[in-house]
Short mmCIF file of N, CA, C and O and ligand atoms in Angstrom, two decimals:
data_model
loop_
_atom_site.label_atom_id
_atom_site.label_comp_id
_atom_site.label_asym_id
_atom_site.label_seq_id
_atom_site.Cartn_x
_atom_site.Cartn_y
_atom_site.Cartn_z
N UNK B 1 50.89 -42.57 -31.46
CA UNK B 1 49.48 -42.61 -31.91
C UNK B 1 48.57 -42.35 -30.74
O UNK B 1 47.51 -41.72 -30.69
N UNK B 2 49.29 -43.04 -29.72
CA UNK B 2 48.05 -43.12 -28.39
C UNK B 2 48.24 -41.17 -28.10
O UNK B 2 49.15 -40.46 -28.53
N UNK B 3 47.25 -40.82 -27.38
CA UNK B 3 47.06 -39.51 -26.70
C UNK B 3 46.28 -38.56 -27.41
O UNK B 3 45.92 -37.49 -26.92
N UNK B 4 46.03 -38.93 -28.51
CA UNK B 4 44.86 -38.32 -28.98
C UNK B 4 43.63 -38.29 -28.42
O UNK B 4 42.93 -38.72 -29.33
N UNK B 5 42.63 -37.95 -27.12
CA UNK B 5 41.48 -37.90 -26.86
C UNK B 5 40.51 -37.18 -27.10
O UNK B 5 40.53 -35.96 -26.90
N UNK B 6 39.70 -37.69 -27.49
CA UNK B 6 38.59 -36.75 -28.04
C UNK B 6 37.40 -36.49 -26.98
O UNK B 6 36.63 -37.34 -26.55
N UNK B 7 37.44 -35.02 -26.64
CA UNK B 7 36.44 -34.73 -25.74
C UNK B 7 35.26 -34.87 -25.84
O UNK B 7 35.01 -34.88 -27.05
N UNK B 8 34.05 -35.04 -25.08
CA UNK B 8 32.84 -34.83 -25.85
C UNK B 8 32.64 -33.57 -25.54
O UNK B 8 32.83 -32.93 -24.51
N UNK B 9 32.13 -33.27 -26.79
CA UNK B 9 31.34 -31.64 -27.20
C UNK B 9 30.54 -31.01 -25.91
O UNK B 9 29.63 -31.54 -25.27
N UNK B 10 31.02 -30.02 -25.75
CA UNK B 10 30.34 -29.58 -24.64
C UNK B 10 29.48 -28.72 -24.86
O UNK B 10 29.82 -27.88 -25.69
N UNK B 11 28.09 -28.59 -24.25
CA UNK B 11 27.25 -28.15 -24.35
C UNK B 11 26.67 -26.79 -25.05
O UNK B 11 27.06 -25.68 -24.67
N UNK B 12 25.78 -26.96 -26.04
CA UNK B 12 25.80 -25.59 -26.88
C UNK B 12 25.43 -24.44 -25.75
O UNK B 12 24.65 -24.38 -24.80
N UNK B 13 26.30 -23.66 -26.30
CA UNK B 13 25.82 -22.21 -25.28
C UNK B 13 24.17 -22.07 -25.57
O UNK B 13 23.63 -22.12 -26.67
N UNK B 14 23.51 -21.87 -24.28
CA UNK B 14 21.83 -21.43 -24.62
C UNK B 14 21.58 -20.15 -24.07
O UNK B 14 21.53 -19.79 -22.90
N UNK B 15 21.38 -19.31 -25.54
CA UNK B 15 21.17 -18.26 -24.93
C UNK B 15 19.96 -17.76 -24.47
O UNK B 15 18.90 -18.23 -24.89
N UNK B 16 20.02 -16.52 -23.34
CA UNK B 16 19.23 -16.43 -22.32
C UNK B 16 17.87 -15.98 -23.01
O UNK B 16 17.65 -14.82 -23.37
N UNK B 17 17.02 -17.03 -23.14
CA UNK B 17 15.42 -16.33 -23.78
C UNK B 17 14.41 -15.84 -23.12
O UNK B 17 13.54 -16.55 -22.61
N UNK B 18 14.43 -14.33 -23.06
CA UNK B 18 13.56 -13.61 -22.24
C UNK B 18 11.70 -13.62 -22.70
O UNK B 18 11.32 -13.33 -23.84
N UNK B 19 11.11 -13.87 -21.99
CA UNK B 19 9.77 -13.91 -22.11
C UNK B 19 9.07 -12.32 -23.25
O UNK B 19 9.08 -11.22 -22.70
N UNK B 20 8.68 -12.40 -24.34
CA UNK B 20 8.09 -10.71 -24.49
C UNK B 20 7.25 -10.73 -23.27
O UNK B 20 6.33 -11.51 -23.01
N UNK B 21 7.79 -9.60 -22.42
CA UNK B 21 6.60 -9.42 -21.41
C UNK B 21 5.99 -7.78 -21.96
O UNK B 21 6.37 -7.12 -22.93
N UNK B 22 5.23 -7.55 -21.25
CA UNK B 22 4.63 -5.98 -21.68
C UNK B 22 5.52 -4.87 -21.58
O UNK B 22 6.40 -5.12 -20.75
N UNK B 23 5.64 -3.74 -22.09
CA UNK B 23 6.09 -2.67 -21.38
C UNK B 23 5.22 -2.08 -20.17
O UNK B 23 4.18 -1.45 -20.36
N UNK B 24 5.71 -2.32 -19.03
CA UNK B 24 5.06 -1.36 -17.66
C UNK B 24 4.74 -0.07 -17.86
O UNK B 24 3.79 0.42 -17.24
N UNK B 25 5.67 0.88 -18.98
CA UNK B 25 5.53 1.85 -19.06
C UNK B 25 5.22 2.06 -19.87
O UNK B 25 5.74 3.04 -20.40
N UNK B 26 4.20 1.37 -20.59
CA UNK B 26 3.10 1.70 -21.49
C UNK B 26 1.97 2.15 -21.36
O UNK B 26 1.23 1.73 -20.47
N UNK B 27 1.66 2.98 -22.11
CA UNK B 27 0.29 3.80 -21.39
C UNK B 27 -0.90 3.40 -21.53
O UNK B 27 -1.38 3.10 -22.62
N UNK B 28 -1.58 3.33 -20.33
CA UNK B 28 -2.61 2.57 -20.00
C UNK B 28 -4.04 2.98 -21.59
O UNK B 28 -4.09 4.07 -22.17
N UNK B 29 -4.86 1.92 -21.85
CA UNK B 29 -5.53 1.88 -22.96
C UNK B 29 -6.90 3.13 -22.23
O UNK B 29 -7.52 3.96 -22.90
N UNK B 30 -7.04 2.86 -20.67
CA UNK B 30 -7.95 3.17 -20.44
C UNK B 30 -7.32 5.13 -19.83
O UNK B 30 -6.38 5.54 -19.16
N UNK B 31 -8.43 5.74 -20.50
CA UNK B 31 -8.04 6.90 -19.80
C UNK B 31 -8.90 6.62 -18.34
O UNK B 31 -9.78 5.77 -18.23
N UNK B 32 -8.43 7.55 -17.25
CA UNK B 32 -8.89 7.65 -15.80
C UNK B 32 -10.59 7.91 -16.15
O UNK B 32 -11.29 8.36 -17.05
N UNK B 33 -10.66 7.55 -15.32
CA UNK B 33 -12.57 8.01 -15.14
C UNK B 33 -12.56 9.19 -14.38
O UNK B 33 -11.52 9.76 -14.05
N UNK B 34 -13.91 9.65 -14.03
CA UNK B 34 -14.18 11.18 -13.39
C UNK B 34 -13.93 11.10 -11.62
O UNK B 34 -13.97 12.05 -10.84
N UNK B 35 -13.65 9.57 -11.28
CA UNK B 35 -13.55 9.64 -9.61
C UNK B 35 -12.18 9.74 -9.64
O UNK B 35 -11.85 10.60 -8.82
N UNK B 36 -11.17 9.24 -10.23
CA UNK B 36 -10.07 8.95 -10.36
C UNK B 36 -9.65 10.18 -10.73
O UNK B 36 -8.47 10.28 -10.37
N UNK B 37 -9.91 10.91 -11.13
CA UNK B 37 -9.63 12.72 -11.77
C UNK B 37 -9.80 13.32 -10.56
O UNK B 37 -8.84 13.74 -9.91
N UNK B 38 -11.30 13.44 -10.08
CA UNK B 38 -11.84 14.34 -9.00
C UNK B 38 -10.23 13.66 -7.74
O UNK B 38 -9.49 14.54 -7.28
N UNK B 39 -10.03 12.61 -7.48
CA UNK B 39 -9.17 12.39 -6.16
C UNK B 39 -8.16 13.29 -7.07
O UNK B 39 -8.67 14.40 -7.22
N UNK B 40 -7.43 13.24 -7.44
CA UNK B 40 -6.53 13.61 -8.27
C UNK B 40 -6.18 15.28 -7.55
O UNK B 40 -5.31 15.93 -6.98
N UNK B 41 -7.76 15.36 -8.14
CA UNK B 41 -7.53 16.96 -7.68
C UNK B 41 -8.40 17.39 -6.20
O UNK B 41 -9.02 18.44 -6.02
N UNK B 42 -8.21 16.22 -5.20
CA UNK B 42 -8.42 16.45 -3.67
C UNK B 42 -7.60 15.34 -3.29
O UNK B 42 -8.42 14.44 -3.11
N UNK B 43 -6.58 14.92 -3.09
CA UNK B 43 -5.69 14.34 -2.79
C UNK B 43 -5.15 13.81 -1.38
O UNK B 43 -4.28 12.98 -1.09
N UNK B 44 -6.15 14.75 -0.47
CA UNK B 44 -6.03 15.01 0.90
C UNK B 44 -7.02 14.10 1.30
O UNK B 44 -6.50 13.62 2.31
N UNK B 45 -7.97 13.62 1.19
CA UNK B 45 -9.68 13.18 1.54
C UNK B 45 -9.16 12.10 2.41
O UNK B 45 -7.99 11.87 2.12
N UNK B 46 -9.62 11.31 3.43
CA UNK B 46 -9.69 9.82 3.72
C UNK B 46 -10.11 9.04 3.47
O UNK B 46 -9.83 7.87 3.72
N UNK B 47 -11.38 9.72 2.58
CA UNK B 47 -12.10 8.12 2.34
C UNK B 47 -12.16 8.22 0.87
O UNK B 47 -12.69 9.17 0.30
N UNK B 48 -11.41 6.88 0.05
CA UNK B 48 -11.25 6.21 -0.82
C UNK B 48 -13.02 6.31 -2.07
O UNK B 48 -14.18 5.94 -1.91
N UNK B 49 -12.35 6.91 -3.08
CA UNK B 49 -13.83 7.00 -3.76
C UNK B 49 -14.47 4.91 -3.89
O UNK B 49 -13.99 3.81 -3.64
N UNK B 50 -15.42 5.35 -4.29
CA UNK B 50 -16.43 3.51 -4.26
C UNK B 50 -15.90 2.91 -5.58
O UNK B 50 -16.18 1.72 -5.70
N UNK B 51 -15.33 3.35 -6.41
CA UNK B 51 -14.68 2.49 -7.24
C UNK B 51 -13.17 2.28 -7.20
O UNK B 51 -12.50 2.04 -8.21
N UNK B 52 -12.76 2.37 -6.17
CA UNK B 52 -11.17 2.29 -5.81
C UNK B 52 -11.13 0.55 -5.03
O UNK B 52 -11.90 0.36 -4.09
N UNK B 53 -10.46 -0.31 -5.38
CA UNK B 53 -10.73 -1.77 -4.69
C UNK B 53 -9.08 -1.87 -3.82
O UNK B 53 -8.07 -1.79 -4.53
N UNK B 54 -8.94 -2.02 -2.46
CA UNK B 54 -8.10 -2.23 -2.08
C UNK B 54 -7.42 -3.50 -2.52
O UNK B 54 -8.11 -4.52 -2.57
N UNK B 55 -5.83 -3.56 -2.92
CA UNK B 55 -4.94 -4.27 -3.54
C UNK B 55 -4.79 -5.95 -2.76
O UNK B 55 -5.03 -7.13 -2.99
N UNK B 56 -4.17 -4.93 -1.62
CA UNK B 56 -3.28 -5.63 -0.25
C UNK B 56 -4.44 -5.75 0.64
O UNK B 56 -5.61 -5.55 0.31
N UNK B 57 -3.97 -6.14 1.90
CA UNK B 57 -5.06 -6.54 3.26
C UNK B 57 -3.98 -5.76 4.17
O UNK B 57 -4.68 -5.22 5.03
N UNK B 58 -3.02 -5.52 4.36
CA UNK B 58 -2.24 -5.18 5.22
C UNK B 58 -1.61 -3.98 4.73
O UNK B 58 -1.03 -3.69 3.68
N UNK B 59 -1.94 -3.26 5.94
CA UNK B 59 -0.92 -1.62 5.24
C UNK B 59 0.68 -1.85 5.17
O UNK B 59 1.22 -2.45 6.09
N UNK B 60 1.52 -1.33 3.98
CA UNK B 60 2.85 -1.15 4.58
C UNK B 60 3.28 0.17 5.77
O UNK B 60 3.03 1.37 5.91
N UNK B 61 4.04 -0.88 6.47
CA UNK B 61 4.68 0.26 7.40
C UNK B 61 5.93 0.48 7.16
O UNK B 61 6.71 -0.38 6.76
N UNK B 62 6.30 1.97 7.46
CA UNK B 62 7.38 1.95 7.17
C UNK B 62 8.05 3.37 7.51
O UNK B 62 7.48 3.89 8.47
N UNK B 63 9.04 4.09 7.01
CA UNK B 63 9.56 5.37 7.74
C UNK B 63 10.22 6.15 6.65
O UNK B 63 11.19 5.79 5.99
N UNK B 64 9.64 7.12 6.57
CA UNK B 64 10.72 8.00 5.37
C UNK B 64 11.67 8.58 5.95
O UNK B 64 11.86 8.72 7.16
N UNK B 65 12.56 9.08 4.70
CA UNK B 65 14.09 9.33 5.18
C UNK B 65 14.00 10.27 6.37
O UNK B 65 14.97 10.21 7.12
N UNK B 66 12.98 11.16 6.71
CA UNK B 66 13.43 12.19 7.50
C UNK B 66 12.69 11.10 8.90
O UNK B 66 12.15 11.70 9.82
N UNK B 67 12.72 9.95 8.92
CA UNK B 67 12.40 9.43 9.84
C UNK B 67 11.12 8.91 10.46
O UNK B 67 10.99 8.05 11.32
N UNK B 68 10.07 9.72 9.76
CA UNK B 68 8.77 9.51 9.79
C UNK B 68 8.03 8.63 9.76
O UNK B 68 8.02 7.89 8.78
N UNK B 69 7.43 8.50 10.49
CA UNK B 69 6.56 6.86 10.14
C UNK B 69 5.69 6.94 9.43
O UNK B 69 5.18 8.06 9.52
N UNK B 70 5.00 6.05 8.43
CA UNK B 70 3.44 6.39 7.91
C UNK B 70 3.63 4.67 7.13
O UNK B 70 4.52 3.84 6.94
N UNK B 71 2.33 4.82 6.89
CA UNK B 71 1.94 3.48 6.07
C UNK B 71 1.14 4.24 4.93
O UNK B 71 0.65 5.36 4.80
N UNK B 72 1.30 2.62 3.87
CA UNK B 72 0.79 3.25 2.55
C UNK B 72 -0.19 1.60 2.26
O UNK B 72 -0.19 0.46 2.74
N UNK B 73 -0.67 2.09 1.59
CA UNK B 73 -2.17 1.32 0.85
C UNK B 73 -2.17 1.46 -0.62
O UNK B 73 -2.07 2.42 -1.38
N UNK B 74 -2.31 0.15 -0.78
CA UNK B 74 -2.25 0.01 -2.27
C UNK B 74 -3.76 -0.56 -2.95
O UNK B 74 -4.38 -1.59 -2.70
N UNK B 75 -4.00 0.37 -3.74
CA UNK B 75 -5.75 0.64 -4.59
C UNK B 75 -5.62 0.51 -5.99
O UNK B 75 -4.66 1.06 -6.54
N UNK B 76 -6.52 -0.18 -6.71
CA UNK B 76 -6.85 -0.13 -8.09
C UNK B 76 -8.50 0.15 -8.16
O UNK B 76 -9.47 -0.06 -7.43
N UNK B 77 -8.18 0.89 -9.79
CA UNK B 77 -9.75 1.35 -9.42
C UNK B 77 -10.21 0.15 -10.46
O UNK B 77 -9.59 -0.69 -11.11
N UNK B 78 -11.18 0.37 -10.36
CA UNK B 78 -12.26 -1.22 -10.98
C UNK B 78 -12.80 -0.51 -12.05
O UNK B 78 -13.28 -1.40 -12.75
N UNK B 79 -13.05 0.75 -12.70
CA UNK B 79 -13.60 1.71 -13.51
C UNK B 79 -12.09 1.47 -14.58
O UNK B 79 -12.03 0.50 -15.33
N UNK B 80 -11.37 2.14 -14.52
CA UNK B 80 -10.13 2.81 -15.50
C UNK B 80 -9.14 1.94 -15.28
O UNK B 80 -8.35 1.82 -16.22
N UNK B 81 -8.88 1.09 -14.04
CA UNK B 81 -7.50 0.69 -13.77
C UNK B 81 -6.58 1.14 -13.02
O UNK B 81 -5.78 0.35 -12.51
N UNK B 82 -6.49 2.56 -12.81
CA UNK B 82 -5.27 3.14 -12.04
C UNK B 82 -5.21 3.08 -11.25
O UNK B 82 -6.27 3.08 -10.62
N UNK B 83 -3.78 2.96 -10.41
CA UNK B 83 -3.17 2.34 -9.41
C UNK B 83 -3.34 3.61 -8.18
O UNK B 83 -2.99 4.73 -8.55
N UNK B 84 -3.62 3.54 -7.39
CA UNK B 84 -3.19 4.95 -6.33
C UNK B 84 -2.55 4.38 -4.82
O UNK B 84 -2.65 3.27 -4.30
N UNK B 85 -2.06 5.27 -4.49
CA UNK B 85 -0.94 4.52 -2.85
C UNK B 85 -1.56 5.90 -1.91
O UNK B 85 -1.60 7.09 -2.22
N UNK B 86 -1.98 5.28 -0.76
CA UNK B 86 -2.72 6.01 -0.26
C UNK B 86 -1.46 6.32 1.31
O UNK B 86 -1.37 5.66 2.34
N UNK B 87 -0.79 7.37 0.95
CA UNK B 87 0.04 7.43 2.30
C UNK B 87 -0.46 8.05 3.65
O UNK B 87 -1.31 8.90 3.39
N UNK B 88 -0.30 7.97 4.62
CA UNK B 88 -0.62 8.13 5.43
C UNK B 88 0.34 8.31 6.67
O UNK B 88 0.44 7.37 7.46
N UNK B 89 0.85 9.15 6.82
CA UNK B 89 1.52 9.91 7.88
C UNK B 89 1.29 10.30 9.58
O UNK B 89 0.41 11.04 10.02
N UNK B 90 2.35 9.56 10.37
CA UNK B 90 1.80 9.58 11.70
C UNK B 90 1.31 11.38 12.20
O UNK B 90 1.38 12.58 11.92
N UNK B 91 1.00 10.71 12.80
CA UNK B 91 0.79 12.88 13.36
C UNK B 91 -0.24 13.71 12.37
O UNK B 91 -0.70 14.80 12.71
N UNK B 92 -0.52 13.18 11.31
CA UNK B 92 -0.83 13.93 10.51
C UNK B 92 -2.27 14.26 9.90
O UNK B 92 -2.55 13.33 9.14
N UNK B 93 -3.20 15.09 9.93
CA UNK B 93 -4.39 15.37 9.90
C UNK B 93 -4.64 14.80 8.26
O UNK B 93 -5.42 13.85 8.18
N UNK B 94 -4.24 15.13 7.42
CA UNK B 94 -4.63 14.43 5.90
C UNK B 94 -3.53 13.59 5.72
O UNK B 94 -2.45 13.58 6.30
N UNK B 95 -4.15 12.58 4.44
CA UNK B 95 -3.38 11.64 3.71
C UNK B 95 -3.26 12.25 2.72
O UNK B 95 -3.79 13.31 2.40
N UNK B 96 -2.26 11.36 1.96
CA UNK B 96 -2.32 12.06 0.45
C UNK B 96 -2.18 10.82 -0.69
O UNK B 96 -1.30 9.96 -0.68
N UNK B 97 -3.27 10.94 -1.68
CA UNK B 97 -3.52 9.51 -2.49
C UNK B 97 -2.34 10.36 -3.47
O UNK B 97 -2.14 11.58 -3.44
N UNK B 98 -1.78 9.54 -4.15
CA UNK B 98 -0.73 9.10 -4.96
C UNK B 98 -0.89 8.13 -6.53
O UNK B 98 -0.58 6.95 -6.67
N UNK B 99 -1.44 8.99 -7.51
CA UNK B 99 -1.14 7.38 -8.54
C UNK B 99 -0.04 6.85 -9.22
O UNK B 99 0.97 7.29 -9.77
N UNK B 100 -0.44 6.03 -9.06
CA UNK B 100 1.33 5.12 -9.97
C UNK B 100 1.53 5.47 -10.87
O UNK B 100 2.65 5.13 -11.25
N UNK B 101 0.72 6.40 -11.92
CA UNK B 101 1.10 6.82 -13.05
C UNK B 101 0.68 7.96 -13.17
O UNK B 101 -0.35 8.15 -12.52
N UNK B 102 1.14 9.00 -13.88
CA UNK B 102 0.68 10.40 -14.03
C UNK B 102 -0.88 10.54 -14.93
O UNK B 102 -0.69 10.58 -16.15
N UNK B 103 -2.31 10.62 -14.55
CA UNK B 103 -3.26 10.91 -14.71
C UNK B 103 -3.16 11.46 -16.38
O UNK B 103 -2.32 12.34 -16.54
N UNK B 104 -3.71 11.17 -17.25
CA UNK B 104 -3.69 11.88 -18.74
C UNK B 104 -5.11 12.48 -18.58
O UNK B 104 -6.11 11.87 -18.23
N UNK B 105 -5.00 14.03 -18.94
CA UNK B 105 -6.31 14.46 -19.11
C UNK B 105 -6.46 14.49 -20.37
O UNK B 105 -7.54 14.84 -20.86
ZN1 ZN X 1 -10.82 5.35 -11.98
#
């Protein structure tokens, strides 16, 4: 009779409940505004149009594959939203702004 033990029940499996978060790659509600267009299509400029708000305080530094050094800057515009990375290349007479997402005209 003896050796019968009864385990206690071990713990219900909990399965893993992910938050609905947004899709990232959902397209933005706001189309770009006309400063955010115009950089778009001068890409080279240094100075940041007046509705672009810097992200960060500190540039990243860093080196692309072919070895290069440059830092990048991270901008949102306060108008539309869009993201732009402003790289910046040692040696190099222009920058080139970058947006995080492909511009919808
Ligand atoms: Zn904009």
């Amino acid at each position: 009779m003896a050796g019968t033990s009864v385990r206690p029940a071990p713990f219900p499996p909990t399965p893993p409940t992910m938050p609905a978060a947004p899709d990232p790659s959902a397209a933005p509600a706001t189309p770009p505004c006309e400063r955010c267009l115009a950089l778009a299509d001068d890409p080279r400029r240094r100075e940041p149009p007046a509705c672009l708000a810097l992200r960060g305080t500190a540039p990243v530094v860093t080196q692309s594959a072919a070895g290069v050094p440059y830092s990048m800057l991270s901008f949102c515009c306060r108008d539309c939203g869009t993201g732009w990375r402003l790289y910046d290349r040692a040696n190099e007479l222009f920058v080139s702004w970058v947006p995080e997402r492909p511009l919808e005209r």
